[in-house]
CSV table of C-alpha atoms in Angstrom, one decimal:
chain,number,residue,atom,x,y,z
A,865,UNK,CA,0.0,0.0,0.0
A,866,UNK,CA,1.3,3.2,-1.0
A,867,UNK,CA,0.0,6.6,0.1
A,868,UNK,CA,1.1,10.3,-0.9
A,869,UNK,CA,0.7,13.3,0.2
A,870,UNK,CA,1.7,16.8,-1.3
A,871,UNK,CA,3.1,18.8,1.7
A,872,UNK,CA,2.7,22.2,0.9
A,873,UNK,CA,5.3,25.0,2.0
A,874,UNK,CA,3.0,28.1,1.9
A,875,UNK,CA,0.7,27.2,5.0
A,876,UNK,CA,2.7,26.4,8.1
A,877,UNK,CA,0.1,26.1,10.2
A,878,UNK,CA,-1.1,22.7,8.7
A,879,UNK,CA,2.3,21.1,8.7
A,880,UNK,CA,1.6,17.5,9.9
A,881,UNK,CA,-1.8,16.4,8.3
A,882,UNK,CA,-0.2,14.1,6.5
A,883,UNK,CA,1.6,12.5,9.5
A,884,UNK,CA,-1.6,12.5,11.3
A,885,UNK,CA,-3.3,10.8,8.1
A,886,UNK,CA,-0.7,8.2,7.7
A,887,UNK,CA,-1.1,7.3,11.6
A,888,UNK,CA,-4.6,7.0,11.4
A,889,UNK,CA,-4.2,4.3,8.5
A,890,UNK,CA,-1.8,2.6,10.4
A,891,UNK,CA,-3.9,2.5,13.3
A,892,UNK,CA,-6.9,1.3,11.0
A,893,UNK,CA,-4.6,-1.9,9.9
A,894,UNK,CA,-3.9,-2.4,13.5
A,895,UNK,CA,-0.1,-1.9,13.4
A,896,UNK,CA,1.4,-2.2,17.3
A,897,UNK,CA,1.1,0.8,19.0
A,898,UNK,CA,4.7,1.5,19.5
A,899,UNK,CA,5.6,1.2,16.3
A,900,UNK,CA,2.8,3.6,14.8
A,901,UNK,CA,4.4,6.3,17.7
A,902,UNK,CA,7.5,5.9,16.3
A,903,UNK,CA,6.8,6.3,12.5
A,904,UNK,CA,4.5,9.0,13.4
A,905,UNK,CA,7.3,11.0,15.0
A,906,UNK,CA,9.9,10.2,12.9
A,907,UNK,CA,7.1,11.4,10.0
A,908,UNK,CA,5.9,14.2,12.1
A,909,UNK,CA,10.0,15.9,12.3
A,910,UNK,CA,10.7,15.1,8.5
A,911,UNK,CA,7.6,17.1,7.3
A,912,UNK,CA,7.8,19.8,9.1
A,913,UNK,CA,11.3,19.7,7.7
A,914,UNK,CA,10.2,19.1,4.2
A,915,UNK,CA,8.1,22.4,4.8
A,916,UNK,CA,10.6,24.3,6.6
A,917,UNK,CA,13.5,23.9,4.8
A,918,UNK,CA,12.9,22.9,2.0
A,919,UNK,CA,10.2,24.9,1.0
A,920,UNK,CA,7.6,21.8,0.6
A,921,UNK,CA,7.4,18.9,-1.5
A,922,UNK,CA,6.0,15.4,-1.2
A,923,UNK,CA,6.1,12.0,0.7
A,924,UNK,CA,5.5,9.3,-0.3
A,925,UNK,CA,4.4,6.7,2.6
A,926,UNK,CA,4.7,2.7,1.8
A,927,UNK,CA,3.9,-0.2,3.9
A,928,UNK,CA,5.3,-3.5,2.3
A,929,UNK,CA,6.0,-6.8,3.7
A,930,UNK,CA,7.9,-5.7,6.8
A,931,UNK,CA,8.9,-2.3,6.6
A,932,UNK,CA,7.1,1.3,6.4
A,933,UNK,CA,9.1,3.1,3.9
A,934,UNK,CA,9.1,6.5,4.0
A,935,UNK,CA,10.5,9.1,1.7
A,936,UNK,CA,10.3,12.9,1.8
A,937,UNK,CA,11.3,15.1,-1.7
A,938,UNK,CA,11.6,18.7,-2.1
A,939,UNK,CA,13.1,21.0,-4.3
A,940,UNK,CA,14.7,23.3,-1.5
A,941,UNK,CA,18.5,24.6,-1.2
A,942,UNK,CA,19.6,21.2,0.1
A,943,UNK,CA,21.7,20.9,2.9
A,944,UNK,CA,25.5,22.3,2.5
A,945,UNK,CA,26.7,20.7,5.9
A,946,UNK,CA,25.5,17.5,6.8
A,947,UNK,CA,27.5,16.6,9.5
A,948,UNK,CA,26.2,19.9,11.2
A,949,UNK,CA,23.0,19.4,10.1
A,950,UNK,CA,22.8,16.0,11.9
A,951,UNK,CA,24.7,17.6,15.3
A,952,UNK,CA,22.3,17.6,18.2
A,953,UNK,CA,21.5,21.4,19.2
A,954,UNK,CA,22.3,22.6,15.1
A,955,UNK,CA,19.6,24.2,13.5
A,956,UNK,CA,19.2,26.7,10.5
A,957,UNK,CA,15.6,27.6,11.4
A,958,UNK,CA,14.3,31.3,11.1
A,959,UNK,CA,13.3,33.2,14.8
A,960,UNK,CA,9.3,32.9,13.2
A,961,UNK,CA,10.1,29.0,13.3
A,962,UNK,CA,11.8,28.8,16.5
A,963,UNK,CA,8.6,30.8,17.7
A,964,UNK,CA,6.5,28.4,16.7
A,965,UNK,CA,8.6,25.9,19.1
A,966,UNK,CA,10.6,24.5,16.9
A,967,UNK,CA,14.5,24.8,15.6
A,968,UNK,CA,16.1,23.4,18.1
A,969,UNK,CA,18.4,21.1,16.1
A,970,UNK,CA,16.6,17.6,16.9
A,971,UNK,CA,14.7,17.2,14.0
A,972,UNK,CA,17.4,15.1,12.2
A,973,UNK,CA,18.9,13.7,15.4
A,974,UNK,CA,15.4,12.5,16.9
A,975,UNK,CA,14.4,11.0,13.1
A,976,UNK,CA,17.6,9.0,13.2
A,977,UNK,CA,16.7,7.6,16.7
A,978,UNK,CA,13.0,6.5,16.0
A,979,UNK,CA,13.7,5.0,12.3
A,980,UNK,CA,15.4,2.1,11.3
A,981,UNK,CA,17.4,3.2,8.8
A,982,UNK,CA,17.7,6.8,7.6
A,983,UNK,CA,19.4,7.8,4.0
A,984,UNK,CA,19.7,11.5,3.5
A,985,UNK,CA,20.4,12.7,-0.3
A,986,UNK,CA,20.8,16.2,-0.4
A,987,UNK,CA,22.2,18.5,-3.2
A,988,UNK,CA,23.0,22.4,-2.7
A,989,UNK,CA,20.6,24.3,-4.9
A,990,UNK,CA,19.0,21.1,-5.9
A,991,UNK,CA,16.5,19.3,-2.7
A,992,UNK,CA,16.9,17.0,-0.5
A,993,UNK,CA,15.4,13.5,-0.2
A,994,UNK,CA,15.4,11.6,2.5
A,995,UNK,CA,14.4,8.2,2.9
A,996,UNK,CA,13.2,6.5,5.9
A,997,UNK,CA,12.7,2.7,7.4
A,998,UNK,CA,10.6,1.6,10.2
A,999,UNK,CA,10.8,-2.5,10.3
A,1000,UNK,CA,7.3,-3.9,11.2
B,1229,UNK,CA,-3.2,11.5,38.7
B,1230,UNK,CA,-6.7,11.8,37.1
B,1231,UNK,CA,-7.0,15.4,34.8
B,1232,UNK,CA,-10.0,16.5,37.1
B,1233,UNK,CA,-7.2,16.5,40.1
B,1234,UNK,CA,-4.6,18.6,37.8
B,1235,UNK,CA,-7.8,21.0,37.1
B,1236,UNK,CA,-8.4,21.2,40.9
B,1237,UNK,CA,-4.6,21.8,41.7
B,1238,UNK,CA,-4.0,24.3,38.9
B,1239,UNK,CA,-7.4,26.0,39.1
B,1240,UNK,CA,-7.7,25.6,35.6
B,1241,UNK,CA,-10.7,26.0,33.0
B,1242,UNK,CA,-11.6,23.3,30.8
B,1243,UNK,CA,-11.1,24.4,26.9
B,1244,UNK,CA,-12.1,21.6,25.3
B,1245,UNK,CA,-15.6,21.1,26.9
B,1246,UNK,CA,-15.2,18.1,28.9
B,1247,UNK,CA,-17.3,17.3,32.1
B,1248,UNK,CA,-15.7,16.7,35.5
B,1249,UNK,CA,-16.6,12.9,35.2
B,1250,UNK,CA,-14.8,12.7,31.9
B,1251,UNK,CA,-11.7,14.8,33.2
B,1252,UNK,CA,-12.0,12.1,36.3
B,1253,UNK,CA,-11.4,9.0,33.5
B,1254,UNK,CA,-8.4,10.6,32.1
B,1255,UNK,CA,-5.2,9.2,34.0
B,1256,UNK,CA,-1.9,10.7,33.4
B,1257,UNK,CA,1.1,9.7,34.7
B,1258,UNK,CA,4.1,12.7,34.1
B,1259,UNK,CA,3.7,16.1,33.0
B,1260,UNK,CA,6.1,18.0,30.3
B,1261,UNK,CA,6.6,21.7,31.2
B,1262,UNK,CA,8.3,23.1,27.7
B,1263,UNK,CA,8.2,25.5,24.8
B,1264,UNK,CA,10.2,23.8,22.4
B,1265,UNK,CA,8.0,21.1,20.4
B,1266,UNK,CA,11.2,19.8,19.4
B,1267,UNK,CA,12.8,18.9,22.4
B,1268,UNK,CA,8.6,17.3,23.4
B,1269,UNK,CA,9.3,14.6,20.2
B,1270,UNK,CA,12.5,14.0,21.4
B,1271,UNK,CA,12.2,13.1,24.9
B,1272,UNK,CA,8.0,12.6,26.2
B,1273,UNK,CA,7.2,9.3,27.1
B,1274,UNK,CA,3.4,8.3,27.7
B,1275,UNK,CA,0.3,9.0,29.5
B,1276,UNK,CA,1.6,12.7,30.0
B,1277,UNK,CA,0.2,16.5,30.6
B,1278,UNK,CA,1.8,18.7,28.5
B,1279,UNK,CA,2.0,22.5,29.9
B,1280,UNK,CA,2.7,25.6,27.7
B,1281,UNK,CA,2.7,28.8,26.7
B,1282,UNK,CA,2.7,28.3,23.3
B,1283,UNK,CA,-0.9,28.4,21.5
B,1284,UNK,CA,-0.8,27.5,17.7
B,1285,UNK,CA,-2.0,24.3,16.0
B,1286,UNK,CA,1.7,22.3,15.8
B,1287,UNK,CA,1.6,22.1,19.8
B,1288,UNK,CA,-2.0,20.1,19.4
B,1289,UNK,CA,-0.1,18.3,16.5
B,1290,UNK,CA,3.2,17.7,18.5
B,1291,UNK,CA,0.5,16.2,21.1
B,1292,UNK,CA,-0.8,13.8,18.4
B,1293,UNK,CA,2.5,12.1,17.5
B,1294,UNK,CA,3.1,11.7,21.0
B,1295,UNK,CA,-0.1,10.2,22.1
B,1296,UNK,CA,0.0,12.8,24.5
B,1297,UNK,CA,-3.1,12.8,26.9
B,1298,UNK,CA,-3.7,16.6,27.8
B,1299,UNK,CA,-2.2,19.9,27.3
B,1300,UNK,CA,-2.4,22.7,29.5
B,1301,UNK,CA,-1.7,26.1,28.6
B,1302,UNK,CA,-0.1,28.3,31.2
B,1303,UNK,CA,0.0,32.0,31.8
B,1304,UNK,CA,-3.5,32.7,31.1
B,1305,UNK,CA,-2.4,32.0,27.4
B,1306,UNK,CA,-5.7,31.3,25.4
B,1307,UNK,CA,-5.5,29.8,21.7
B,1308,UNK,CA,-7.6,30.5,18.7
B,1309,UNK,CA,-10.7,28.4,18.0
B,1310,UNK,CA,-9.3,26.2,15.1
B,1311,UNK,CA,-6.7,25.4,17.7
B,1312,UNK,CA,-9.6,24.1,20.3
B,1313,UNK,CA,-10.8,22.3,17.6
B,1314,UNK,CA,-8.4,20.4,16.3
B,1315,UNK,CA,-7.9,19.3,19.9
B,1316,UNK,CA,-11.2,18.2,19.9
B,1317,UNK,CA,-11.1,16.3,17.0
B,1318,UNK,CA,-8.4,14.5,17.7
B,1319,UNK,CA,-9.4,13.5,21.7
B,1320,UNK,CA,-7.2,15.9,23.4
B,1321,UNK,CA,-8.2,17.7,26.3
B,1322,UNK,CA,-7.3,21.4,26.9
B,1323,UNK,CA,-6.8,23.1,30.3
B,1324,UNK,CA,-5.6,26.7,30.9
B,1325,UNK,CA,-4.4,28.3,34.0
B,1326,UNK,CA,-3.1,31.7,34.6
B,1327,UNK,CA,-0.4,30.0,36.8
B,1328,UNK,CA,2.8,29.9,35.2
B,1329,UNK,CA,5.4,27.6,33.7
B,1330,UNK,CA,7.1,27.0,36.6
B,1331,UNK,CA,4.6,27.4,39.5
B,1332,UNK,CA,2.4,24.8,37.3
B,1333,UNK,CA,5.0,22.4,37.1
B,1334,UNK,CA,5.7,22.6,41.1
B,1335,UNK,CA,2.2,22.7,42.0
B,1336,UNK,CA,1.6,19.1,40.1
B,1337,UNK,CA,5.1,18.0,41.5
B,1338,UNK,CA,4.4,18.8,45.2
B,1339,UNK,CA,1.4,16.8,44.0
B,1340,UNK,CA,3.3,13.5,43.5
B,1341,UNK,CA,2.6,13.9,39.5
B,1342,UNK,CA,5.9,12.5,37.6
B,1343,UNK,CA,7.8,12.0,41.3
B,1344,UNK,CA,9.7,8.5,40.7
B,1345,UNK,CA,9.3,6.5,44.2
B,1346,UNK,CA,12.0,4.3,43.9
C-alpha cells in the first residue's frame, strides 16, 4: 500500500496532516502501538522539515511486507553541511520557526533515533530526499 | 493522577468542553513543562500532561504524534478556535491556568505527579 501526500510550504500552520493521516491508516490496519508512535514522529519531524526547509514537496508513505518506507522530496537549497545538520542542538531555522517551538536542532537527530534506517540525499541548490525505514 | 485533580490543583478551565466525570477517567502519569516542540518529540514518554505557553496548532499536533493525553496552557495564554478544535477532533483535552510555567510544574510535582518513588 502506497499513500502520498503533497506537503505544501506556503501554509505552516497545517504542517503534519499528512503524518496525522498516515497514523490513522496505520492505526486502521492495526499496526502495534509502539511502532505507529515511532513512525508517526519520525514522519511528524521530516515534514515539518520538508516544509521548513525545503520549501515543501511530497512524501511518499509505503507499507510492504515488513517495513514502512518513508521518503520525503523537495526541491529546496539542500543541505551544505551535513554533519552539522545531523549535530544535536544545530539548527538553521528562522526566529518565526523557532517561535512556533521549533528549531532546536533535533529534528534530524530525533528521526535517526526512531527509524530504522535513515538515508539522507541532499544536493545544494537542488532538494533534499530523504528516505526513511521503520521494520514492522 | 486523574486530569479532574490537575484541574483542581491548577485551578484551571476546561477548553475543550469536557465534564468533571470525563476529566475524572483521564489518568496521566508525568507532565512536560516546555516551549520547544522539538525537544517534546524527542524526549515525552506516555500518558503525559503537556503545559505551555505556546498556543498555535503544531503544539496540538506535536501532542498527536506523541499520544500525549492533555495539554495545558499556562500563563492565562488562550488559543484561537481552530486550535480548540483540532484538539477536539483529535481526543485531546485542553486546560488553561493563569499559573505559570514553573509554578504549574511545582504545584503538580508537590502533587506527587511524575515524582519516581524508587
Amino acid at each position: 500500500m502506497i499513500k502520498r501526500y503533497i506537503l505544501s510550504g506556503e501554509d505552516f500552520s497545517i504542517a503534519g496532516e499528512a503524518s496525522s493521516s498516515f497514523k490513522a491508516v496505520l492505526k486502521k490496519l492495526g499496526i502495534d502501538a509502539g511502532i505507529i508512535r515511532r513512525v508517526a514522529i519520525a514522519m511528524y519531524e521530516a515534514e515539518i522539515n520538508t516544509i521548513v526547509h525545503g520549501g515543501g514537496g511530497e512524501c511518499e508513505a509505503e507499507i510492504e511486507g515488513n517495513k514502512i518506507t518513508l521518503v520525503f522530496r523537495d526541491q529546496g537549497p539542500g543541505i551544505p553541511n551535513l554533519d552539522l545538520a545531523m549535530q544535536e542542538g544545530y539548527s538553521t531555522a528562522t526566529e518565526e520557526i523557532r517561535e512556533l517551538g521549533f528549531g532546536a536542532g533535533m529534528g534530524l537527530p530525533n528521526i535517526k533515533k526512531y527509524t530504522d534506517s535513515m538515508n539522507i540525499e541532499t544536493e545544494p541548490g537542488k532538494g533534499t530526499t530523504v528516505t526513511l525505514v521503520i521494520n514492522l | 493522577m486523574r486530569l479532574s485533580d490537575v484541574k483542581s490543583v491548577l485551578n484551571a478551565k476546561v477548553l475543550s468542553g469536557e465534564s468533571e466525570s470525563q476529566l475524572n477517567e483521564k489518568e496521566i502519569h508525568t507532565a512536560c513543562g516546555c516551549d520547544l516542540m522539538s525537544d517534546v518529540l524527542a524526549f515525552v514518554k506516555d500518558q503525559t500532561l503537556l503545559l505551555t505557553g505556546l498556543i498555535n496548532s503544531q503544539v496540538i499536533r506535536t501532542a498527536e504524534m506523541m499520544d500525549i493525553v492533555a495539554v495545558c496552557f499556562v500563563r492565562g495564554k488562550m488559543p484561537t478556535e481552530d486550535v480548540i478544535e483540532l484538539a477536539k477532533e483529535k481526543g485531546i483535552s485542553l486546560l488553561q491556568t493563569d499559573y505559570p510555567l514553573y509554578l504549574s510544574c511545582g504545584l503538580l510535582y508537590s502533587k506527587g505527579l511524575g515524582v519516581k518513588n524508587d
